[in-house]
mmCIF file of C-alpha atoms in Angstrom:
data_model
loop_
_atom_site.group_PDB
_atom_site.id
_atom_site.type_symbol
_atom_site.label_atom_id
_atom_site.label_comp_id
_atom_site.label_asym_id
_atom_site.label_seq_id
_atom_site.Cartn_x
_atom_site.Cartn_y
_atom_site.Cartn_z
ATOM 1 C CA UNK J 179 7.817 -3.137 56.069
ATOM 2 C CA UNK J 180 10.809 -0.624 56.083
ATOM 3 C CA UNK J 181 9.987 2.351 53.884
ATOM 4 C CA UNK J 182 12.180 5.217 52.580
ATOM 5 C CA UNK J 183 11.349 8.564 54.383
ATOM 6 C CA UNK J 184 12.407 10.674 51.195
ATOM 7 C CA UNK J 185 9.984 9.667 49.365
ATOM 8 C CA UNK J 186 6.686 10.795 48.598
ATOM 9 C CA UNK J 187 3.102 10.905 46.816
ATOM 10 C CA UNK J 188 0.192 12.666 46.456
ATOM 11 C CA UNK J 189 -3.541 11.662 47.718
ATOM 12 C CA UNK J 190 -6.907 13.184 45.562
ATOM 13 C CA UNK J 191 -9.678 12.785 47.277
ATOM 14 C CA UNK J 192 -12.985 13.489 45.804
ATOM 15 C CA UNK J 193 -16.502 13.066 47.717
ATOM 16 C CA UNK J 194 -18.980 13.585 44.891
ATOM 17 C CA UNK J 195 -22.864 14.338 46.991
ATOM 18 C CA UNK J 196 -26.079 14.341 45.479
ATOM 19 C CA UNK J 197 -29.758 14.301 46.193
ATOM 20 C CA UNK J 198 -32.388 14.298 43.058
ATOM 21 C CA UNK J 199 -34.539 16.954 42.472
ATOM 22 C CA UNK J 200 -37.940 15.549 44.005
ATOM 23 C CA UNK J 201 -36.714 13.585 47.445
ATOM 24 C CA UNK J 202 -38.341 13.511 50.154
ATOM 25 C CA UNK J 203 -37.178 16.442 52.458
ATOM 26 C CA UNK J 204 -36.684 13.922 55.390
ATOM 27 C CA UNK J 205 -34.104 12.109 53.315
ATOM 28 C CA UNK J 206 -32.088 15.155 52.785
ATOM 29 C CA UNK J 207 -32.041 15.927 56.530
ATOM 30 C CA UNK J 208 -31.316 12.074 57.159
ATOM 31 C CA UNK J 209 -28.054 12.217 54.866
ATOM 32 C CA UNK J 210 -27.179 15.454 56.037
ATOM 33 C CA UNK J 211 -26.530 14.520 59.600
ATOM 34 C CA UNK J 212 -25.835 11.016 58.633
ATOM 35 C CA UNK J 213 -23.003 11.718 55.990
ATOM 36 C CA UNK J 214 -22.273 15.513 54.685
ATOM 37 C CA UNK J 215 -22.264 17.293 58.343
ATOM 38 C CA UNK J 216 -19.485 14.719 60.030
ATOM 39 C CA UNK J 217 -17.322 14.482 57.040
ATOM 40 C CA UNK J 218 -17.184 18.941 57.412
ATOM 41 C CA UNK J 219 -16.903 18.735 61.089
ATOM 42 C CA UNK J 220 -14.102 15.890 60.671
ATOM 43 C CA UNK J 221 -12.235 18.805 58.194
ATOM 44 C CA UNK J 222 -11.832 21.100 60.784
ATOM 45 C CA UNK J 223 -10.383 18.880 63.769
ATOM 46 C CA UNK J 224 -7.970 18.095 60.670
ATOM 47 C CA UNK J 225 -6.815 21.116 58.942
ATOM 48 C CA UNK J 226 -3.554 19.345 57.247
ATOM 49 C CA UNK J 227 -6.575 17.277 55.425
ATOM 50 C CA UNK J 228 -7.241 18.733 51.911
ATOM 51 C CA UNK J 229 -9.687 17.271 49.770
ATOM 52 C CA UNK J 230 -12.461 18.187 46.979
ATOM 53 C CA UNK J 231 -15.826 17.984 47.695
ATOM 54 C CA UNK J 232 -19.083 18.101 44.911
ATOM 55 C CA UNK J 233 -22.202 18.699 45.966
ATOM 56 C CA UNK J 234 -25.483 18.820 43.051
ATOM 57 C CA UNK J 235 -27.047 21.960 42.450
ATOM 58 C CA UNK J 236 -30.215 20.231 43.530
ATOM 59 C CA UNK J 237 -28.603 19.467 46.844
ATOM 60 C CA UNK J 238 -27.422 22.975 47.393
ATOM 61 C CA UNK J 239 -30.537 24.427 46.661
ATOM 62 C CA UNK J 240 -32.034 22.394 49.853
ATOM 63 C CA UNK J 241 -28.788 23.778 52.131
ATOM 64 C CA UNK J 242 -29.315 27.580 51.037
ATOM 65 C CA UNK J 243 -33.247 26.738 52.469
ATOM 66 C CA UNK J 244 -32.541 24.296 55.592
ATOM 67 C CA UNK J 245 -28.763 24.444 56.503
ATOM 68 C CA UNK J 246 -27.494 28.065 55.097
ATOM 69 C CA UNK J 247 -24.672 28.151 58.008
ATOM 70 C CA UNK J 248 -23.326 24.695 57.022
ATOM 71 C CA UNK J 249 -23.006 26.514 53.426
ATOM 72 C CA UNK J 250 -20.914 29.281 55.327
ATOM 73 C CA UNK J 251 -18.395 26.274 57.289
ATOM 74 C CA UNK J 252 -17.522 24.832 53.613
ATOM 75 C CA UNK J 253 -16.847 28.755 52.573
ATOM 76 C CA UNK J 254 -14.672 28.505 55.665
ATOM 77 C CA UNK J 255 -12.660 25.540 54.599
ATOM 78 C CA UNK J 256 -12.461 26.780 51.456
ATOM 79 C CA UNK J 257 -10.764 30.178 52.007
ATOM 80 C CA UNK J 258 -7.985 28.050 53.961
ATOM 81 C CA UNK J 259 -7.781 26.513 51.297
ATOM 82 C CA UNK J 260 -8.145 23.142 52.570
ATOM 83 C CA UNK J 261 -10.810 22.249 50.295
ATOM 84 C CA UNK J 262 -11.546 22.531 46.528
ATOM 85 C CA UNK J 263 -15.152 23.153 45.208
ATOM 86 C CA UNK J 264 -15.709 20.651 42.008
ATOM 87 C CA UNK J 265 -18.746 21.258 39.194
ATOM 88 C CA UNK J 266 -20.240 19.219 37.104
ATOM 89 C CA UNK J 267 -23.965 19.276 35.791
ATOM 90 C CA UNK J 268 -26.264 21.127 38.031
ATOM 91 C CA UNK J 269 -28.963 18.743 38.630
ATOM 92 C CA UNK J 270 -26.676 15.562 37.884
ATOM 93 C CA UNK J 271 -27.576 14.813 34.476
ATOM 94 C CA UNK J 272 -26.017 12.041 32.208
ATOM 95 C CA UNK J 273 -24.366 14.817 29.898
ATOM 96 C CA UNK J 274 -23.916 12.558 27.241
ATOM 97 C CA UNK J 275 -28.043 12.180 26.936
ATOM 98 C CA UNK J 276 -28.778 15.904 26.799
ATOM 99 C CA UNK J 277 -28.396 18.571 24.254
ATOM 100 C CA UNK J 278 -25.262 20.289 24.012
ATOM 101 C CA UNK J 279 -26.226 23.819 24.569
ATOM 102 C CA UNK J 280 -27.543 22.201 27.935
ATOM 103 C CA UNK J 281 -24.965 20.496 28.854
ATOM 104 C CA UNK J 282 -22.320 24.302 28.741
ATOM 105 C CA UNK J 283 -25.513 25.443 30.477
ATOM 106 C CA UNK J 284 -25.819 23.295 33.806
ATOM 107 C CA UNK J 285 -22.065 23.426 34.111
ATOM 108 C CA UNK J 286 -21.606 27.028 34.150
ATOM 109 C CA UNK J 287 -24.982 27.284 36.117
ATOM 110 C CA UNK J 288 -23.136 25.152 39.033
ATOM 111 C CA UNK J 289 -20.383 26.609 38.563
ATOM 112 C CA UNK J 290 -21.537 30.167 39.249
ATOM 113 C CA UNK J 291 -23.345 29.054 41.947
ATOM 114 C CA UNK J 292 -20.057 27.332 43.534
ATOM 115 C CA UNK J 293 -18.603 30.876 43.277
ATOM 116 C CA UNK J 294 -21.702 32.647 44.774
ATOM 117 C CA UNK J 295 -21.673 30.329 47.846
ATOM 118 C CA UNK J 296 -17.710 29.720 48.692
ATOM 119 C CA UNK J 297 -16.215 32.581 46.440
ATOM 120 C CA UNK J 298 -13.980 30.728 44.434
ATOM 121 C CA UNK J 299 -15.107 29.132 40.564
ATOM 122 C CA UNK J 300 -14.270 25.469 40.157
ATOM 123 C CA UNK J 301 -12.034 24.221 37.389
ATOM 124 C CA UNK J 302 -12.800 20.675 37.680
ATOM 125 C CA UNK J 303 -16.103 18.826 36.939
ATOM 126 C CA UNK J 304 -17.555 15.399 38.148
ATOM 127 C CA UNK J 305 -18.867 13.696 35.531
ATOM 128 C CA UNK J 306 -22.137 11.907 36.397
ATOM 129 C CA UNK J 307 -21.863 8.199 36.941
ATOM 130 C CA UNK J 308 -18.364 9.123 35.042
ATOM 131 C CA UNK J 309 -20.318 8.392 31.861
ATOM 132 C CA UNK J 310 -17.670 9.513 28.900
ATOM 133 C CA UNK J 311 -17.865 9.606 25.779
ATOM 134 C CA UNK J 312 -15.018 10.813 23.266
ATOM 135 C CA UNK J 313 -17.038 14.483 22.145
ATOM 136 C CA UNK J 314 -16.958 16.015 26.258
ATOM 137 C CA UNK J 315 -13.748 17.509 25.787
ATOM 138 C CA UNK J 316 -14.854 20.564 23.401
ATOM 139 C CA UNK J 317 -17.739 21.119 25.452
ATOM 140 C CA UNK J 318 -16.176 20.771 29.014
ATOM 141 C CA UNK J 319 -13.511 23.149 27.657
ATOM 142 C CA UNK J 320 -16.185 25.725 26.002
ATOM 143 C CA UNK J 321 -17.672 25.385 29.766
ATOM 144 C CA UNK J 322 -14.002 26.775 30.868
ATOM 145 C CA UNK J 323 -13.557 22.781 32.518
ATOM 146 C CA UNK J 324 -9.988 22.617 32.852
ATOM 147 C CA UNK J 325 -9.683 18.891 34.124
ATOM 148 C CA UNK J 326 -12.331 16.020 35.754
ATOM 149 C CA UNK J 327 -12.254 12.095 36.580
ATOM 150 C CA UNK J 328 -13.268 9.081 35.229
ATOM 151 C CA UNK J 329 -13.019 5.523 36.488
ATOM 152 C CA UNK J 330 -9.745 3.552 35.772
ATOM 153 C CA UNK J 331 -11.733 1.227 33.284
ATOM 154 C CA UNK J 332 -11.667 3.636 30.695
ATOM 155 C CA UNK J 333 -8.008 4.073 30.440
ATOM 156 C CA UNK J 334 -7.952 -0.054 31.051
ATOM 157 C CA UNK J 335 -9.901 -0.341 28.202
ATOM 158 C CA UNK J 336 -7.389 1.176 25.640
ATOM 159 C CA UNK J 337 -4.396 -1.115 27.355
ATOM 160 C CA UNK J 338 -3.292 0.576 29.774
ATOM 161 C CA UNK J 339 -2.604 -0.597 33.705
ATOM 162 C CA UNK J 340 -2.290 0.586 37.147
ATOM 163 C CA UNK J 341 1.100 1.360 36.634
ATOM 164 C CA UNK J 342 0.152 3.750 34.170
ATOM 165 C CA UNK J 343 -2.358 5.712 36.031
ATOM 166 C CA UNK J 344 -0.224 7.870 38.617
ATOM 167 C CA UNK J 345 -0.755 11.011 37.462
ATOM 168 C CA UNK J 346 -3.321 12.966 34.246
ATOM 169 C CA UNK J 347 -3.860 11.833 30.581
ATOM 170 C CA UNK J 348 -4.816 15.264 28.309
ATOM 171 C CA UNK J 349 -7.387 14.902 26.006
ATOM 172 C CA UNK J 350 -9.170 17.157 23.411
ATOM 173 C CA UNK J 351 -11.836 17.560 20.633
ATOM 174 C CA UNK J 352 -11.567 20.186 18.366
ATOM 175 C CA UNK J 353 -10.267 22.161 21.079
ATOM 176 C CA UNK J 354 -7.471 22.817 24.118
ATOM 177 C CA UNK J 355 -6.196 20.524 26.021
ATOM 178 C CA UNK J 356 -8.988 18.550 29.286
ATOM 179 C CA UNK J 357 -7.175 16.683 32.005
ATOM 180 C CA UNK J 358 -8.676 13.249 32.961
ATOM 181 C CA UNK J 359 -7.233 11.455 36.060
ATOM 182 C CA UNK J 360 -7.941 8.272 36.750
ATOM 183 C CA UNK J 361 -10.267 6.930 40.168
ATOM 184 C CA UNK J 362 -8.625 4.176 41.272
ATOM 185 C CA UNK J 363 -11.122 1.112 41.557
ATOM 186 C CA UNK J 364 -8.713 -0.645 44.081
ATOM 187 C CA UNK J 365 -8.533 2.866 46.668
ATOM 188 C CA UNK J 366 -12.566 2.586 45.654
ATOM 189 C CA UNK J 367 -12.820 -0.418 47.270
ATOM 190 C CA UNK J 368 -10.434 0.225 50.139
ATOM 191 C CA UNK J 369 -11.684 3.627 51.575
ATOM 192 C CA UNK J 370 -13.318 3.119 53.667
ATOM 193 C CA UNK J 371 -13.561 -0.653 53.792
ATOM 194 C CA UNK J 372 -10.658 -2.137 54.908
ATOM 195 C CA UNK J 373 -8.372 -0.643 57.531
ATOM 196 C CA UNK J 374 -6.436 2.459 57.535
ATOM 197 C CA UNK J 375 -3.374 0.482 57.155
ATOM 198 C CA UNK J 376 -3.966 -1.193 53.926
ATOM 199 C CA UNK J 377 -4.552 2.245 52.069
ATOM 200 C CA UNK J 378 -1.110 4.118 53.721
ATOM 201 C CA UNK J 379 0.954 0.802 53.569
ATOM 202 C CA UNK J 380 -0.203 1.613 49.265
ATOM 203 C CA UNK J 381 1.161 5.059 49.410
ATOM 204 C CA UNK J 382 4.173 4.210 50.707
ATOM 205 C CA UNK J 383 4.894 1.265 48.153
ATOM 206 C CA UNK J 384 3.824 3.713 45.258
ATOM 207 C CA UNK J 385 5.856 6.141 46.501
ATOM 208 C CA UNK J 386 8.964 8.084 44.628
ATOM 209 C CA UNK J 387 11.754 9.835 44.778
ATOM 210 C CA UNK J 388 10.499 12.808 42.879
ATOM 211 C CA UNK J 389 7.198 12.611 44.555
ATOM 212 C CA UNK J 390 5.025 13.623 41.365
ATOM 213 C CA UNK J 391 2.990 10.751 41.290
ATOM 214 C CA UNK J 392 -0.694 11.479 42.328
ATOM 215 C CA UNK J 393 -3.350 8.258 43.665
ATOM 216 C CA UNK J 394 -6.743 9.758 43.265
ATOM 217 C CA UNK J 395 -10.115 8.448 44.778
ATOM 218 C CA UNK J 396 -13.442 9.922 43.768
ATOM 219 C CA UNK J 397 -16.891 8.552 44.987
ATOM 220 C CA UNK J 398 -19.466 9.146 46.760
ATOM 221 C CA UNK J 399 -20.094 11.092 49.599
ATOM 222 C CA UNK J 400 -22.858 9.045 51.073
ATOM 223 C CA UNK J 401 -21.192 5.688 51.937
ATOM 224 C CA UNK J 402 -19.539 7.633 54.340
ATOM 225 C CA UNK J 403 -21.839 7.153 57.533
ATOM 226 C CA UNK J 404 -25.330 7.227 55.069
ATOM 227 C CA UNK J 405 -25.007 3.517 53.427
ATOM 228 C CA UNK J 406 -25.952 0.980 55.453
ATOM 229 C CA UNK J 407 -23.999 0.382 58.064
ATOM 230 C CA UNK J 408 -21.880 2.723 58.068
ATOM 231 C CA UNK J 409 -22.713 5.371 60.320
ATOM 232 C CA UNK J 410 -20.989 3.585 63.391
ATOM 233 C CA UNK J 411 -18.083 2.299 61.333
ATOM 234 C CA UNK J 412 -17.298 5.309 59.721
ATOM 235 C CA UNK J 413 -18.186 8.239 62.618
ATOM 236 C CA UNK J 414 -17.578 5.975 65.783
ATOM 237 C CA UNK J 415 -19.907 4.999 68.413
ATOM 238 C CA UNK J 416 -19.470 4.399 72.800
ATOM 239 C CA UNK J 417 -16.685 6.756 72.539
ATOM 240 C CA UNK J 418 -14.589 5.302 70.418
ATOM 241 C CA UNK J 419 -13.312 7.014 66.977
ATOM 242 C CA UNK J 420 -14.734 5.785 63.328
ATOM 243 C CA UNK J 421 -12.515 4.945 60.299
ATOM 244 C CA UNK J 422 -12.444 8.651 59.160
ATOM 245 C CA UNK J 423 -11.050 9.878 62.080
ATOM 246 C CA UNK J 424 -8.639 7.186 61.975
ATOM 247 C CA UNK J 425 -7.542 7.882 58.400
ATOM 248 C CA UNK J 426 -7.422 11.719 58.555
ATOM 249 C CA UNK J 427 -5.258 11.138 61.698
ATOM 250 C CA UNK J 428 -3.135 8.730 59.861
ATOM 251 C CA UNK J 429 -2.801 11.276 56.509
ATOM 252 C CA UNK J 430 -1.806 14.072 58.927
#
C-alpha cells in the first residue's frame, strides 16, 4: 500500500492500572514486575513515545510503601513531558453508584495526590469500567475534569459510526462544557493482539491532510505482560524483542 507522506494523525494512548484495596501484597509485586515496571522502562528507551497513564489511588498507595523510586521514574517522564497523569475515582469506584459529594471527593483526592507525586494536576479522568450516565458532566466539571473517555458504544448507541469518532464530542449538565473521546473497540482489540502492522497500516488509511484527526485507545494496563500469556509476547523472551518494543519502535 502506497501512502501519502503529508499526511497525518494523532495516536491517544491510555493504560488505565488498578489493584483493589484488600489484594494480596504478592499480587501487587507480581503485576508490578509483570506489567507496570516494563511498560516505564519501555518509555524511556523511547522518548518520542507519549502516552497517559492511570494508576488507582489504592495502587499508589502500595508504590509510595514498596516501590517509592518507581514513583520518582514516572515524575521523570512526566516533567519531559512524555507522559500525562489521568484521575479518576481514587479507589476505582463505579461513580454512578455512590453519593455525589463522594464522587467530587475521590476525584479531587486522586487528583491531589497525582500532583503530590509527579507535580503536575490531571485534567482528564478515567471513568471506571467507563460506566456513564447522562448527570457526570456537572460533577466531573465541579471536580475541575476538563475531558475523559468512554467506549465507542456509547456514541454507537445514539447513531453514530466510526467515521464519526476521530476526534471529542462536548457534553454538559447544568454546567461548562466535558470532553468525551471515544476508545476505539477495533484499536482495543488490535493492541496488542495482532501485529504491529495492522494498527500503523490504520493510521495511515485514517490519515488527513490537516492532520486533526485523533484515534484514541484506553484500557488496561495489565494485559500488557500480566494477562495470561502475555508476558513473553508482549516483553520478549531468548533475546528477542516483545510486541511493545516493536510498536513503540514502529510509532517513533
Amino acid at each position: 500500500m502506497t501512502y501519502n507522506q503529508t499526511h497525518s494523525i494523532y495516536l491517544g494512548l491510555l493504560l488505565h492500572n488498578h489493584q483493589p484495596v484488600g489484594n494480596f501484597p504478592w499480587v501487587f509485586q507480581q503485576v508490578f514486575e509483570e506489567a507496570y515496571l516494563p511498560m516505564v522502562e519501555a518509555l524511556e528507551r523511547h522518548p518520542n513515545v507519549r502516552l497517559s497513564l492511570h494508576y488507582t489511588g489504592s495502587l499508589l498507595d502500595w508504590m509510595e510503601e514498596a516501590q517509592p523510586q518507581f514513583l520518582a521514574r514516572i515524575a521523570a517522564l512526566v516533567q519531559r513531558n512524555q507522559v500525562e497523569m489521568v484521575g479518576g475515582g481514587y479507589y476505582e469506584p463505579i461513580l454512578p453508584s455512590i453519593p455525589d459529594a463522594d464522587k467530587i471527593a475521590q476525584i479531587r483526592r486522586l487528583a491531589e495526590h497525582v500532583q503530590h507525586h509527579f507535580g503536575a494536576k490531571p485534567t482528564g479522568v478515567w471513568i471506571a469500567e467507563r460506566v456513564w450516565e447522562p448527570g457526570l458532566p456537572r460533577l466531573l466539571r465541579e471536580a475541575d475534569v476538563e475531558w475523559t473517555i468512554l467506549d465507542d458504544v456509547h456514541f454507537k448507541n445514539v447513531g453514530l459510526d466510526d467515521a464519526d469518532l476521530y476526534g471529542y464530542y462536548a457534553t454538559e449538565d447544568q454546567s461548562s462544557v466535558l470532553k468525551v473521546y471515544a476508545t476505539s473497540k477495533s484499536l482495543r482489540y488490535t493492541i496488542p493482539w495482532r501485529p504491529v502492522s495492522e494498527t500503523i497500516d490504520t493510521m495511515r488509511s485514517l490519515a488527513t491532510a490537516d492532520g486533526r484527526r485523533i484515534v484514541v485507545m484506553g484500557d488496561d494496563g495489565e494485559k500488557f505482560g500480566s494477562w495470561p500469556e502475555t508476558g513473553p509476547y508482549c516483553w520478549g523472551r531468548d533475546g528477542r524483542a516483545g510486541w511493545i518494543e516493536e510498536f513503540f519502535t514502529a510509532l517513533e
